[in-house]
mmCIF file of C-alpha atoms in Angstrom:
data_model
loop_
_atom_site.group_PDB
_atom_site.id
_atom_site.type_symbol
_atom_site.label_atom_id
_atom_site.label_comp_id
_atom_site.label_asym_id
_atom_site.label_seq_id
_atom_site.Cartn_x
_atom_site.Cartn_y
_atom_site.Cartn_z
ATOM 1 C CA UNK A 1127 -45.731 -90.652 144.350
ATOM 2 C CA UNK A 1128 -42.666 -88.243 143.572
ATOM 3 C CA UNK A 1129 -43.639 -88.351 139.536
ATOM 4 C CA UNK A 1130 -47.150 -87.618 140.273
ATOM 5 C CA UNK A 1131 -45.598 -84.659 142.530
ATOM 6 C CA UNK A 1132 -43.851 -83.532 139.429
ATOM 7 C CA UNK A 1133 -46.225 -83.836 137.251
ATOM 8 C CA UNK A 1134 -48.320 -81.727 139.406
ATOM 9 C CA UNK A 1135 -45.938 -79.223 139.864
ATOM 10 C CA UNK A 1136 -44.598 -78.971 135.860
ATOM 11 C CA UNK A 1137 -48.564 -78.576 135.447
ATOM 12 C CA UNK A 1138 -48.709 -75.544 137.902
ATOM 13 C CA UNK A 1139 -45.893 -74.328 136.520
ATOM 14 C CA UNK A 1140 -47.417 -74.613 132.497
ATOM 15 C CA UNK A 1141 -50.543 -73.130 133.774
ATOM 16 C CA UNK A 1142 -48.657 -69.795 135.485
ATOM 17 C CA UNK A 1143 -46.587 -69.474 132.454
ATOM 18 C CA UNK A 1144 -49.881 -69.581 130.104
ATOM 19 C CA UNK A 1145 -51.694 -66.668 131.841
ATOM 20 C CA UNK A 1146 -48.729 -64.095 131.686
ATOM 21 C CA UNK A 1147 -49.212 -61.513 129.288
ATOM 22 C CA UNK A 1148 -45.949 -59.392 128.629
ATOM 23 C CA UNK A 1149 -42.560 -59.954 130.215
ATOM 24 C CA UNK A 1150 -40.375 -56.956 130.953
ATOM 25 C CA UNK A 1151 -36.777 -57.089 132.101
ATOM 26 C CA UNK A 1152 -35.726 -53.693 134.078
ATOM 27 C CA UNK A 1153 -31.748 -53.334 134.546
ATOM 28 C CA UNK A 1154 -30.577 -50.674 136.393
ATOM 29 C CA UNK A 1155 -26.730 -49.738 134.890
ATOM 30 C CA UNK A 1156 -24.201 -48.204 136.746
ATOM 31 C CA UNK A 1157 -20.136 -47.857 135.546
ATOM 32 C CA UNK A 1158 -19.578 -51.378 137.545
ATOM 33 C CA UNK A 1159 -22.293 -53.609 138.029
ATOM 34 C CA UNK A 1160 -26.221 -53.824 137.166
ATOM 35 C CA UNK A 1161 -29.445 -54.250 138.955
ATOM 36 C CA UNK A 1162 -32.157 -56.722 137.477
ATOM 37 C CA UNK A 1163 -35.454 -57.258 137.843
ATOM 38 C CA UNK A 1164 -37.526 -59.176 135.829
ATOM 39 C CA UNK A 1165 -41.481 -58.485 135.956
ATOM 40 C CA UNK A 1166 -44.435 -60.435 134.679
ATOM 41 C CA UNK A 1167 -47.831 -59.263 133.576
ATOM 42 C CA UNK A 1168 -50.555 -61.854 134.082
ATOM 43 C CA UNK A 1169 -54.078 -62.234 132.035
ATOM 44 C CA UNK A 1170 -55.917 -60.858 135.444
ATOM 45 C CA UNK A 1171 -53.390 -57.652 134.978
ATOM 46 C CA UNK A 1172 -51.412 -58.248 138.251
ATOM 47 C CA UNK A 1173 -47.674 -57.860 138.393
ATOM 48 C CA UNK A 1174 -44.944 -60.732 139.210
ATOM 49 C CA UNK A 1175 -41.156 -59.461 140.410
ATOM 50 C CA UNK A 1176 -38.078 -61.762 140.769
ATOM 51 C CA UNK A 1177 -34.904 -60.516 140.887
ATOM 52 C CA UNK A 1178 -31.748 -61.429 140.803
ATOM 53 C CA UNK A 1179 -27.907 -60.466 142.819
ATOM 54 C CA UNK A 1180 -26.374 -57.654 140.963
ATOM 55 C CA UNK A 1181 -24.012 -59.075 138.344
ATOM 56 C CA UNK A 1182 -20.726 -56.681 136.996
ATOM 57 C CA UNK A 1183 -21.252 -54.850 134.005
ATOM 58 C CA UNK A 1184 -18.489 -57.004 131.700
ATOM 59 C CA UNK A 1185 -18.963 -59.946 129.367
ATOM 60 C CA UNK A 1186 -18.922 -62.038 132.599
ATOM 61 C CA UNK A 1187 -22.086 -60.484 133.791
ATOM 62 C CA UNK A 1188 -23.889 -60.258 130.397
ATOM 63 C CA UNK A 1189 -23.578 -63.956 130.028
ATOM 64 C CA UNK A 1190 -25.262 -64.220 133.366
ATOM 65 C CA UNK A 1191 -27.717 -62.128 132.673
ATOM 66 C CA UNK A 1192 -28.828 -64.461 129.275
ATOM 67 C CA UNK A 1193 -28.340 -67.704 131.215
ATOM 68 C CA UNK A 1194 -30.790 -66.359 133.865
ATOM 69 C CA UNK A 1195 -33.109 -65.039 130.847
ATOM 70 C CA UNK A 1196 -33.375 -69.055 129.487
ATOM 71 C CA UNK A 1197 -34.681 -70.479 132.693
ATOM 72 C CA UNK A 1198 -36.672 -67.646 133.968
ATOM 73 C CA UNK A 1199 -38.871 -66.289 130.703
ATOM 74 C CA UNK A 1200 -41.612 -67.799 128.935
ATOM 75 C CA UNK A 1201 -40.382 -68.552 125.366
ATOM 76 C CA UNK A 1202 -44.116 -67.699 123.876
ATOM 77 C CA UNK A 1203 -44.731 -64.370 125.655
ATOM 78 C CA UNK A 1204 -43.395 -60.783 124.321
ATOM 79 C CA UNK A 1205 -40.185 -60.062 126.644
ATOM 80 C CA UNK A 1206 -38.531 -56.596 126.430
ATOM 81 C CA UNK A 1207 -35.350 -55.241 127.958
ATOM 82 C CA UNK A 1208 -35.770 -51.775 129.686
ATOM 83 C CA UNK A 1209 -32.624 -49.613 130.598
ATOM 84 C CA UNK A 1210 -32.135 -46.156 130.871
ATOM 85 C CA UNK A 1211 -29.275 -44.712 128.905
ATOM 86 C CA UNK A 1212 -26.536 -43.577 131.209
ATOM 87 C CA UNK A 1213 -23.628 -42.320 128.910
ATOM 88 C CA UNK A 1214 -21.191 -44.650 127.518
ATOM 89 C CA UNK A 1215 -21.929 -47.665 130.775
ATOM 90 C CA UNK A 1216 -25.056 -48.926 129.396
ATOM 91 C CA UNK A 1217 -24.100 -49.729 125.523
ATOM 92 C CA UNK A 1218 -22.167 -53.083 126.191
ATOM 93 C CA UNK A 1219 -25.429 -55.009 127.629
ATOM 94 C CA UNK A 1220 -27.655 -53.696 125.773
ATOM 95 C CA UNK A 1221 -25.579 -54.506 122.060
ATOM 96 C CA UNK A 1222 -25.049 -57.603 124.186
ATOM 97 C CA UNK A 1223 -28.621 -58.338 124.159
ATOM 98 C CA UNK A 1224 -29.742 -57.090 121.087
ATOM 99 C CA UNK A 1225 -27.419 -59.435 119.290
ATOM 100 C CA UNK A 1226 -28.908 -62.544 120.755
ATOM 101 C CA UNK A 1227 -32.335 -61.593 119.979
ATOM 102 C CA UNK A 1228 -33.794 -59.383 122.587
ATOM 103 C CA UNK A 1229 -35.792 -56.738 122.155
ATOM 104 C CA UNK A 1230 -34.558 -53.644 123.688
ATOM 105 C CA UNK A 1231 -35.425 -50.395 124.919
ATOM 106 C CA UNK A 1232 -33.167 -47.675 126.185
ATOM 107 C CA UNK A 1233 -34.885 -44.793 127.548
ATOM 108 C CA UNK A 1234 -34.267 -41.146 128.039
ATOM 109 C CA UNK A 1235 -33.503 -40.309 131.746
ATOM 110 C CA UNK A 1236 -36.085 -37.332 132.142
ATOM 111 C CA UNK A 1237 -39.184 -39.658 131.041
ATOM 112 C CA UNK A 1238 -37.492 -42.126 133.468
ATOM 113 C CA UNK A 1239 -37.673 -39.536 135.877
ATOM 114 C CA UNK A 1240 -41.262 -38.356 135.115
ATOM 115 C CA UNK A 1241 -42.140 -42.124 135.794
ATOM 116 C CA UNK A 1242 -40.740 -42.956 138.666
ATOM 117 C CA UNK A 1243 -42.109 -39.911 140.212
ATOM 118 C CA UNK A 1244 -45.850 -41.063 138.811
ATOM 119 C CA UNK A 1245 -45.480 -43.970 141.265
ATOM 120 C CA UNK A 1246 -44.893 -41.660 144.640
ATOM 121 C CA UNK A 1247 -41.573 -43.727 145.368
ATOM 122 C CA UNK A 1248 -40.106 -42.354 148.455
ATOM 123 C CA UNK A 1249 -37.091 -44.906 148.527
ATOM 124 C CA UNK A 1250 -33.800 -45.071 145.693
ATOM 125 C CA UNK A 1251 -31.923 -47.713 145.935
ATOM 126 C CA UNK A 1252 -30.529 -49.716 142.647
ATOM 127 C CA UNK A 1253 -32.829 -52.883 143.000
ATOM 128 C CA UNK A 1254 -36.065 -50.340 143.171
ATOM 129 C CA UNK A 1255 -34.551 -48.669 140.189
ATOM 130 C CA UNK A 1256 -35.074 -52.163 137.974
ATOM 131 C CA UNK A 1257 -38.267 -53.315 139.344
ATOM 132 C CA UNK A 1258 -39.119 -49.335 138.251
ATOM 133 C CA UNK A 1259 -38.173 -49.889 134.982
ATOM 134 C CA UNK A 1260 -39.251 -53.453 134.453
ATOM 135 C CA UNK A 1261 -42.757 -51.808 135.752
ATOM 136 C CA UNK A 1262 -42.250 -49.234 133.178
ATOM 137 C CA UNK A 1263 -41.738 -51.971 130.156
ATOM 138 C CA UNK A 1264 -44.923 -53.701 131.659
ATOM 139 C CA UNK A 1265 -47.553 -50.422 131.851
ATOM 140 C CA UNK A 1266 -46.057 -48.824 128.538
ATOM 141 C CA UNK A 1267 -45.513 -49.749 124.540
ATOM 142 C CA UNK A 1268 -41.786 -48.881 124.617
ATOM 143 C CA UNK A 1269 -39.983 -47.661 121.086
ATOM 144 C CA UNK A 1270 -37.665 -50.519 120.436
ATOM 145 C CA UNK A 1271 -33.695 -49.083 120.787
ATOM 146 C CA UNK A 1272 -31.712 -50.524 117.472
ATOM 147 C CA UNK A 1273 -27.412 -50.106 117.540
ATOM 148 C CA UNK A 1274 -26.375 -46.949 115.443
ATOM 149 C CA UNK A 1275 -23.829 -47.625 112.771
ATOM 150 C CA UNK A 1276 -20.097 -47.137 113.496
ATOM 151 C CA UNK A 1277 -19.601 -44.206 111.378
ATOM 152 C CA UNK A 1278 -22.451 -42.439 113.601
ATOM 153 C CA UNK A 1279 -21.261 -43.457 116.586
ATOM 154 C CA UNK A 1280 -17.745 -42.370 115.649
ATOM 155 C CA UNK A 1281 -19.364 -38.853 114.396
ATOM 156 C CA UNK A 1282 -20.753 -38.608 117.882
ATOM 157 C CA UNK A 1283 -17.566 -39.210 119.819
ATOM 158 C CA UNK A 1284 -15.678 -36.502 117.578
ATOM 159 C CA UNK A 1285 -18.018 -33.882 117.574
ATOM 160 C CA UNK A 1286 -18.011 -34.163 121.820
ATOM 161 C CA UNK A 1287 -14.231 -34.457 121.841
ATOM 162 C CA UNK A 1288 -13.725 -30.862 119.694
ATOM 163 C CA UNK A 1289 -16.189 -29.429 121.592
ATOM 164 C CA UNK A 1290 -14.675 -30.229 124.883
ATOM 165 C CA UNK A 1291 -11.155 -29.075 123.378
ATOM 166 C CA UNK A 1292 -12.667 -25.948 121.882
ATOM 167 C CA UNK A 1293 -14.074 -25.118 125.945
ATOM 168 C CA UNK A 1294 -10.241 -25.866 127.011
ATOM 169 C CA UNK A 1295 -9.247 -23.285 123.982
ATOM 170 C CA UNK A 1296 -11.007 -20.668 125.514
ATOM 171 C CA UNK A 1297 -9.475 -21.320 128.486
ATOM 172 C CA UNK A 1298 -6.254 -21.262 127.269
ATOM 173 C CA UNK A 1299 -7.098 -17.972 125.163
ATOM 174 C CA UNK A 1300 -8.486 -16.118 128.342
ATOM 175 C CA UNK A 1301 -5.499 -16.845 130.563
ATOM 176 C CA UNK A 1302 -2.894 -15.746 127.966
ATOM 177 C CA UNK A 1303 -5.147 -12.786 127.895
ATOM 178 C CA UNK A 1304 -4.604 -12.410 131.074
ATOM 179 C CA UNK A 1305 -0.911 -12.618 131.360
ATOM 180 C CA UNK A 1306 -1.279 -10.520 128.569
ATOM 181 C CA UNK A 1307 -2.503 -7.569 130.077
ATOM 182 C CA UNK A 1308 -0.504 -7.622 133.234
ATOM 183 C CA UNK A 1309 2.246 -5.178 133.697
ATOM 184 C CA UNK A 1310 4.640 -7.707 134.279
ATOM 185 C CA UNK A 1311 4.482 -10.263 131.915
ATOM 186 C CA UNK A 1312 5.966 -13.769 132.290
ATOM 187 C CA UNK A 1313 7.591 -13.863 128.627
ATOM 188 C CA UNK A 1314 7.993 -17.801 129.665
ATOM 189 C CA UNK A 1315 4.707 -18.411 130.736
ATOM 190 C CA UNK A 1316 2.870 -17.202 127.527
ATOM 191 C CA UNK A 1317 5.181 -19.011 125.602
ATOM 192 C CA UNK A 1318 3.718 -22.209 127.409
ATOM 193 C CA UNK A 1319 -0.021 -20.833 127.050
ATOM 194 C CA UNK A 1320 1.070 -20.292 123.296
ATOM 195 C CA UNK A 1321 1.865 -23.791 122.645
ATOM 196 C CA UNK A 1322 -0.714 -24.839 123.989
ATOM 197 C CA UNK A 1323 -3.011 -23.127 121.473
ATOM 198 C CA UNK A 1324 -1.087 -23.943 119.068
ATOM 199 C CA UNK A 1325 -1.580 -27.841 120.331
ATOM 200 C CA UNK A 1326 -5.209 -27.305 121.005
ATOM 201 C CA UNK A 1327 -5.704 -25.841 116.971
ATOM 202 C CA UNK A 1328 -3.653 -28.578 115.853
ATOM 203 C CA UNK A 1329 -6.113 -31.307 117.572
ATOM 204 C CA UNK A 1330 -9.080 -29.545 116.309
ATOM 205 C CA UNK A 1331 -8.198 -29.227 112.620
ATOM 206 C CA UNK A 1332 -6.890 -33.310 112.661
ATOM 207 C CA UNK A 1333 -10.424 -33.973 114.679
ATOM 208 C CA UNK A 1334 -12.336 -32.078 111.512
ATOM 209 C CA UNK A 1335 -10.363 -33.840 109.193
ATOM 210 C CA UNK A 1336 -11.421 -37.251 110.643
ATOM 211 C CA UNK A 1337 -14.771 -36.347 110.804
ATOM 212 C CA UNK A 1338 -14.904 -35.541 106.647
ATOM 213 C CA UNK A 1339 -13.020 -38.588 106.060
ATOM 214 C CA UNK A 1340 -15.765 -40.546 108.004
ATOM 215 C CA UNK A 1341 -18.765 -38.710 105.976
ATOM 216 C CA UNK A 1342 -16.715 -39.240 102.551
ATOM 217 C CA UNK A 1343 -16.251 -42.884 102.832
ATOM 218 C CA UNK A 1344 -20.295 -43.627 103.390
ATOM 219 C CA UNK A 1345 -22.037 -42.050 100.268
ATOM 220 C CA UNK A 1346 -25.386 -42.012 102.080
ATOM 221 C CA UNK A 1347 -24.336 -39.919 105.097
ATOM 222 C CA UNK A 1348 -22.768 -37.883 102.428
ATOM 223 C CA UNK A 1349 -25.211 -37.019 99.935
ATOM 224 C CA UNK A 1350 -27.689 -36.299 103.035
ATOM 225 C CA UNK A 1351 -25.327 -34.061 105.083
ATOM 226 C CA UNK A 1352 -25.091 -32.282 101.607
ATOM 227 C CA UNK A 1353 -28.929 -31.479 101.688
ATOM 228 C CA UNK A 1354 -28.640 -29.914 105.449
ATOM 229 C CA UNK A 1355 -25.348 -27.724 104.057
ATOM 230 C CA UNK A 1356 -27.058 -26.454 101.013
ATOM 231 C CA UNK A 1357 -28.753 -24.184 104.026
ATOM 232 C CA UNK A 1358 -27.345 -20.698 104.038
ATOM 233 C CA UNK A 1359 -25.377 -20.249 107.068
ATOM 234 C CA UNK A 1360 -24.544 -24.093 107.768
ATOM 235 C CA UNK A 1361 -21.199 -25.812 107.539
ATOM 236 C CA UNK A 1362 -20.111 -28.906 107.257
ATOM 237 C CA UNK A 1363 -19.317 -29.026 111.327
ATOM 238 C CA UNK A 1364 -22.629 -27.704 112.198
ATOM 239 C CA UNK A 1365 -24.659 -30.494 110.075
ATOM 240 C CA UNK A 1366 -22.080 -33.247 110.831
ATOM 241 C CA UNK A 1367 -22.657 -32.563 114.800
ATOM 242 C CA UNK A 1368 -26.627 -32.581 114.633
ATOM 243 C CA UNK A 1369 -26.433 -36.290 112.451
ATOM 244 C CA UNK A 1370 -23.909 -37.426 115.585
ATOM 245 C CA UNK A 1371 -25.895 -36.122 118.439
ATOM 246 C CA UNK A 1372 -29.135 -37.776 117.001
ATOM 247 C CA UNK A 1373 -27.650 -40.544 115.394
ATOM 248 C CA UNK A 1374 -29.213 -40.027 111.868
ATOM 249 C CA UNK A 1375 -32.535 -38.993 113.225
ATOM 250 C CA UNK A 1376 -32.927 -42.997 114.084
ATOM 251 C CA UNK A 1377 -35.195 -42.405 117.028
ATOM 252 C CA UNK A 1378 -36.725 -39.218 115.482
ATOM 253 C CA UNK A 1379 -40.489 -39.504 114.008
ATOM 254 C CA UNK A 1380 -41.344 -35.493 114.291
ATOM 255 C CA UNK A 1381 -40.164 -32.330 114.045
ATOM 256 C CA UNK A 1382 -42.250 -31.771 117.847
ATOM 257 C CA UNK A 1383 -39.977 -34.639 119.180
ATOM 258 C CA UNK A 1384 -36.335 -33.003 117.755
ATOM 259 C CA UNK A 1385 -37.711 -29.733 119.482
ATOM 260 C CA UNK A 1386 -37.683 -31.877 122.606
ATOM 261 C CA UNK A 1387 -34.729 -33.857 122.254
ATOM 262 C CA UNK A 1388 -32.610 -30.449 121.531
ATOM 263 C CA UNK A 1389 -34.171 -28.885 124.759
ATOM 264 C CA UNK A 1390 -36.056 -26.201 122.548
ATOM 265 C CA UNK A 1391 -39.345 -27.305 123.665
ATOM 266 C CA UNK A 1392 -41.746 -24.403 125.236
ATOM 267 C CA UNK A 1393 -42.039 -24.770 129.030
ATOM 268 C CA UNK A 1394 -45.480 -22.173 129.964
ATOM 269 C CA UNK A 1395 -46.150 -21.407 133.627
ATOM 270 C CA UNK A 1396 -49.319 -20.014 134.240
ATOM 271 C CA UNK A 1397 -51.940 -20.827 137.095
ATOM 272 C CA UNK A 1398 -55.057 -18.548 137.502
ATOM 273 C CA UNK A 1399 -53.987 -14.749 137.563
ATOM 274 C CA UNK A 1400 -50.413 -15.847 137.338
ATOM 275 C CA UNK A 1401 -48.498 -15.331 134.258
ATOM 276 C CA UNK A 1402 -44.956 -16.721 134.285
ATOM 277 C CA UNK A 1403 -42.149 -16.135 131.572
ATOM 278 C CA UNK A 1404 -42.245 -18.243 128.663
ATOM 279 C CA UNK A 1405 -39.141 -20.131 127.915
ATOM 280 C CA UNK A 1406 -37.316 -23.385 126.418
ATOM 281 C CA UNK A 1407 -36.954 -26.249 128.675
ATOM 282 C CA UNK A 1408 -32.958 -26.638 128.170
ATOM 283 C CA UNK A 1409 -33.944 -30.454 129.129
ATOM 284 C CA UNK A 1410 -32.725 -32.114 126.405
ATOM 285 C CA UNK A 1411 -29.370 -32.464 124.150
ATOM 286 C CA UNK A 1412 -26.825 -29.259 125.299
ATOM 287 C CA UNK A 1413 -24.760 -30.081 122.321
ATOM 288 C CA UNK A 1414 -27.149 -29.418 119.465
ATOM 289 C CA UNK A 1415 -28.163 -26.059 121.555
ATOM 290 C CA UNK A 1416 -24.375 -25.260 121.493
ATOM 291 C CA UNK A 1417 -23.637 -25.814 117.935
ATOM 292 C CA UNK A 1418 -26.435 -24.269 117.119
ATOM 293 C CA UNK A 1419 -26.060 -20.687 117.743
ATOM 294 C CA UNK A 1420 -23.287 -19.644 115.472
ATOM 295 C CA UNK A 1421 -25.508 -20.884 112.493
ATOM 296 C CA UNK A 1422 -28.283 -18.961 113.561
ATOM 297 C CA UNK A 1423 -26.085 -15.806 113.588
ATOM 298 C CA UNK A 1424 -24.896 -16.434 110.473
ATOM 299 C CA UNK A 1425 -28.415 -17.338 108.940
ATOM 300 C CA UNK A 1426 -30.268 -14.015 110.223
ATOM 301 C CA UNK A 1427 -27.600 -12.291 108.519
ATOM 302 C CA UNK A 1428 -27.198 -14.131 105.131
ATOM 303 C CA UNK A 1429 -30.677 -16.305 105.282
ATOM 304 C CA UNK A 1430 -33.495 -13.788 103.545
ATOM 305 C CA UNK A 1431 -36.050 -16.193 105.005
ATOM 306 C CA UNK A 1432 -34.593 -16.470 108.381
ATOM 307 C CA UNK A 1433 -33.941 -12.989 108.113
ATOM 308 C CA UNK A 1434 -37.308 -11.677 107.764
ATOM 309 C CA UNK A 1435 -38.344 -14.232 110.064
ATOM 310 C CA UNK A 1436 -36.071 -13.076 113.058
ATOM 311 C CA UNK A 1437 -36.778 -9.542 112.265
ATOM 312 C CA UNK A 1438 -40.531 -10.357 112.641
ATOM 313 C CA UNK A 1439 -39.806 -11.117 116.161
ATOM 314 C CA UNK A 1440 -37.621 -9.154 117.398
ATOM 315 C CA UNK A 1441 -39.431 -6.374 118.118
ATOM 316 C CA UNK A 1442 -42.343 -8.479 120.274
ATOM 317 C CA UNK A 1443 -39.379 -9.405 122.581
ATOM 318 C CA UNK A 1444 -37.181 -7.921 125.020
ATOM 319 C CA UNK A 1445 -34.120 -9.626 124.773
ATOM 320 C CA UNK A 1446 -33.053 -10.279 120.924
ATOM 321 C CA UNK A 1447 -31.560 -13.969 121.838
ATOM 322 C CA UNK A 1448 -35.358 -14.839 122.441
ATOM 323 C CA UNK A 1449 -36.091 -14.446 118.853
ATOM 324 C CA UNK A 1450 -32.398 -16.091 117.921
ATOM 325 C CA UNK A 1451 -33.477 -19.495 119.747
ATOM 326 C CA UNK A 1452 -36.313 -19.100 118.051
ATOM 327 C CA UNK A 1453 -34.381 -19.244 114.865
ATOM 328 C CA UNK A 1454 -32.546 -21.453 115.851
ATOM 329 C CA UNK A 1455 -35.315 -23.950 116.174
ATOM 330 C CA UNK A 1456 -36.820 -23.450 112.984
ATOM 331 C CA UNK A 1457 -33.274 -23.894 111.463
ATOM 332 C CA UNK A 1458 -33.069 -27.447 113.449
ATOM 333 C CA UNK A 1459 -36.660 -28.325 111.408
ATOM 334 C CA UNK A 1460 -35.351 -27.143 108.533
ATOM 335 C CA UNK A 1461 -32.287 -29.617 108.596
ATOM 336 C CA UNK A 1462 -34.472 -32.808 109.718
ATOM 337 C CA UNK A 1463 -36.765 -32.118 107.023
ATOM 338 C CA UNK A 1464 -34.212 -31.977 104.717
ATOM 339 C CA UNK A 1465 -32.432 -34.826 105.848
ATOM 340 C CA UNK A 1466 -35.645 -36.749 105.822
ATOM 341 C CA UNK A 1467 -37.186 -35.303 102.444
ATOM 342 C CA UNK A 1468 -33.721 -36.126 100.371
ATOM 343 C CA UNK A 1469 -34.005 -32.334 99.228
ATOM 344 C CA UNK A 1470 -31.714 -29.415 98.745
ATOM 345 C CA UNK A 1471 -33.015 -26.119 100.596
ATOM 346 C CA UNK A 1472 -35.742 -23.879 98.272
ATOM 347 C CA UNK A 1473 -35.571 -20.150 99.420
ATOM 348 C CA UNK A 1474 -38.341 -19.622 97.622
ATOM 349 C CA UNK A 1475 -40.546 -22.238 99.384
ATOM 350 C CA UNK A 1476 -42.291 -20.138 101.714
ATOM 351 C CA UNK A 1477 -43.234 -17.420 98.726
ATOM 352 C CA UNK A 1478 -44.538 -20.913 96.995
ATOM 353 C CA UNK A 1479 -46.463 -21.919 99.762
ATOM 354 C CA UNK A 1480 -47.968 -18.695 100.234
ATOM 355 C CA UNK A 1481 -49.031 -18.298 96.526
ATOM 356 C CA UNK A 1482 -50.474 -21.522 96.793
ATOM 357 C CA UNK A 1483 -52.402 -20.535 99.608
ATOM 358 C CA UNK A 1484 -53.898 -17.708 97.520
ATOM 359 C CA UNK A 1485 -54.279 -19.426 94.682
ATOM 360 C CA UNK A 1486 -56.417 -21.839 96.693
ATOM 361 C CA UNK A 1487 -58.407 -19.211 98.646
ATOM 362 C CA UNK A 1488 -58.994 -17.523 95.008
ATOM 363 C CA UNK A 1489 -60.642 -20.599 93.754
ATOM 364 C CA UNK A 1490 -63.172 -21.250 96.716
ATOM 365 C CA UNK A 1491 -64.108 -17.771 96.474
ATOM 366 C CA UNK A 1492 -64.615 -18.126 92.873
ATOM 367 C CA UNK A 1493 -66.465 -21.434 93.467
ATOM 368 C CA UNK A 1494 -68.460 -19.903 96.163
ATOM 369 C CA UNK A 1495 -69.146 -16.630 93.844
ATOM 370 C CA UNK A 1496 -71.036 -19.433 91.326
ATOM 371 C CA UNK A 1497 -72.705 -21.050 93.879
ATOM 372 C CA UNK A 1498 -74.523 -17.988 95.203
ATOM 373 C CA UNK A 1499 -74.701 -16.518 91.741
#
């Protein structure tokens, strides 16, 4: 009696595991623990939740997580891994799982966001958050996440920490300004803002230094930073930071989806009679914005291209930074293509493209001249 109960009950069992369809584990991340919830899609397209007790975000808790994955998951069905990327707290589970196998997808927080407000959800709580995005991985094909190489990752870190130091130089810079200017000056106290700077310079110049070093050891990353520098107007800090903050382009298929990424995006607001003020979204990466704008200054005034381009604008505008974010933009393009193409920068490519153009036109006409004739 008992085997035939088992028997029954392994048959159940075989015949709920044959009708799902796709397999999606969400995992909510915070800095000390995460929230899972694993979520099945069945041939009649319903949806299936378990979950499981929050486990801590350490080796500990990744081996959980794994051991829970082998008794829970249908070997034969599609299973993805759906977190959204919060910092530096969600990298350890999701190299964790990638290395064992797992297909993974980290996702950006704002189309996290856009999601979870789709589905009306009044309630946040973490073990909502991973049935969200184990939801998510079952409605959507996700863009599988791949590890960036060490030398990118290590290009990333750098580029943040000089910026951050290069913020705490202006603040140094403005207070000894400050002291500066006062009537009474405390001879002692600038001394102390003075080393400081000095401190601060030192840092920055041994943080550039690191960051060649890294580029010069990896001929690839080399030669292709090369093609973004041989741009008028961009330096070796400028292209290095761009490669960091997008990790080689890795999860870049189109010039529309850098625009994104880097926040440059157009956001329109109109509705009937109502004509808003066209603008960028500022959504996405702050740090390519930032070290974008001294390049652009530099380009409009060295670039001929860029040049004519941001003098095209200008006038149609009200505010001249309006037409430099719009040059700054095109010179964000400009590098991915370059990067992507494997080619040095042609100033004479537009003029090209333009003959071409004619040259084309000319022929139809020509063609079309016979034709009638």
């Amino acid at each position: 009696m008992r085997a035939r109960m088992i028997k029954r009950v392994m048959a159940l069992k075989n015949d709920i595991m044959e009708k799902r369809l796709k397999q999606s584990l969400g995992i909510d991340v915070s800095k000390l623990g995460l929230s899972l919830s694993l979520g099945f899609l069945t041939d009649k397209l319903g949806k299936e939740f378990i979950s499981h007790p929050d486990v801590p975000n350490d080796l500990s808790g990744y081996k959980e997580v794994l051991k829970w994955l082998k008794t829970s998951v249908d070997g034969t069905v599609d299973l993805v891994v759906v977190m959204e990327a919060t910092g530096v707290y969600h990298q350890g589970i999701a190299h964790y799982l990638y290395s064992h196998g797992h297909a993974v997808s980290v996702m950006q927080s704002g189309r996290v966001k856009r999601y979870a407000q789709s589905l009306d959800q009044r309630s946040k709580t973490d073990a909502l958050d991973s049935r969200m995005l184990s939801m998510l991985g079952l409605e959507r094909s996700l863009r599988p996440w791949r590890p960036p190489s060490e030398e990118l990752r290590e290009l990333k870190a750098l580029s943040r920490e000089r910026s951050s130091l290069l913020k705490d130089k202006v603040m140094e810079t403005n207070r000894q300004g400050a002291i500066d200017s006062g009537v009474h000056g405390n001879t002692k106290a600038l001394k102390r803002h003075r080393d400081r700077l000095k401190l601060l310079n030192g840092q920055i110049a041994m943080i550039e230094e690191e960051m060649k070093e890294i580029v010069s050891k990896n001929e690839v990353l080399g030669r292709k930073i090369g093609f973004m520098m041989s741009i008028p107007g961009i330096s070796f800090i400028s292209a290095a930071t761009v490669v960091g903050e997008t990790l080689g382009f890795e999860s870049i298929t189109s010039a529309k989806q850098l625009t994104s990424y880097a926040g440059y995006d157009v956001v329109l607001r109109e509705s009937g009679s109502f004509k808003g003020k066209t603008r960028i979204s500022k959504k996405g990466n702050s740090h390519i914005r930032a070290v974008m704008h001294m390049p652009s200054m530099t380009c409009v005034r060295c670039n001929p291209t860029l040049k004519r381009f941001y003098n095209r604008l200008k006038p149609k505008k009200a505010k001249p930074l309006v037409a430099l974010i719009a040059v700054q933009r095109k010179l964000l393009i400009l590098m991915y293509t370059l990067w992507k193409s494997e080619k040095f920068y042609d100033a004479a490519y537009e003029t090209k493209k333009q003959q071409k153009r004619k040259a084309l036109a000319a022929q139809d006409n020509n063609l079309i001249n016979q034709l009638v004739s």
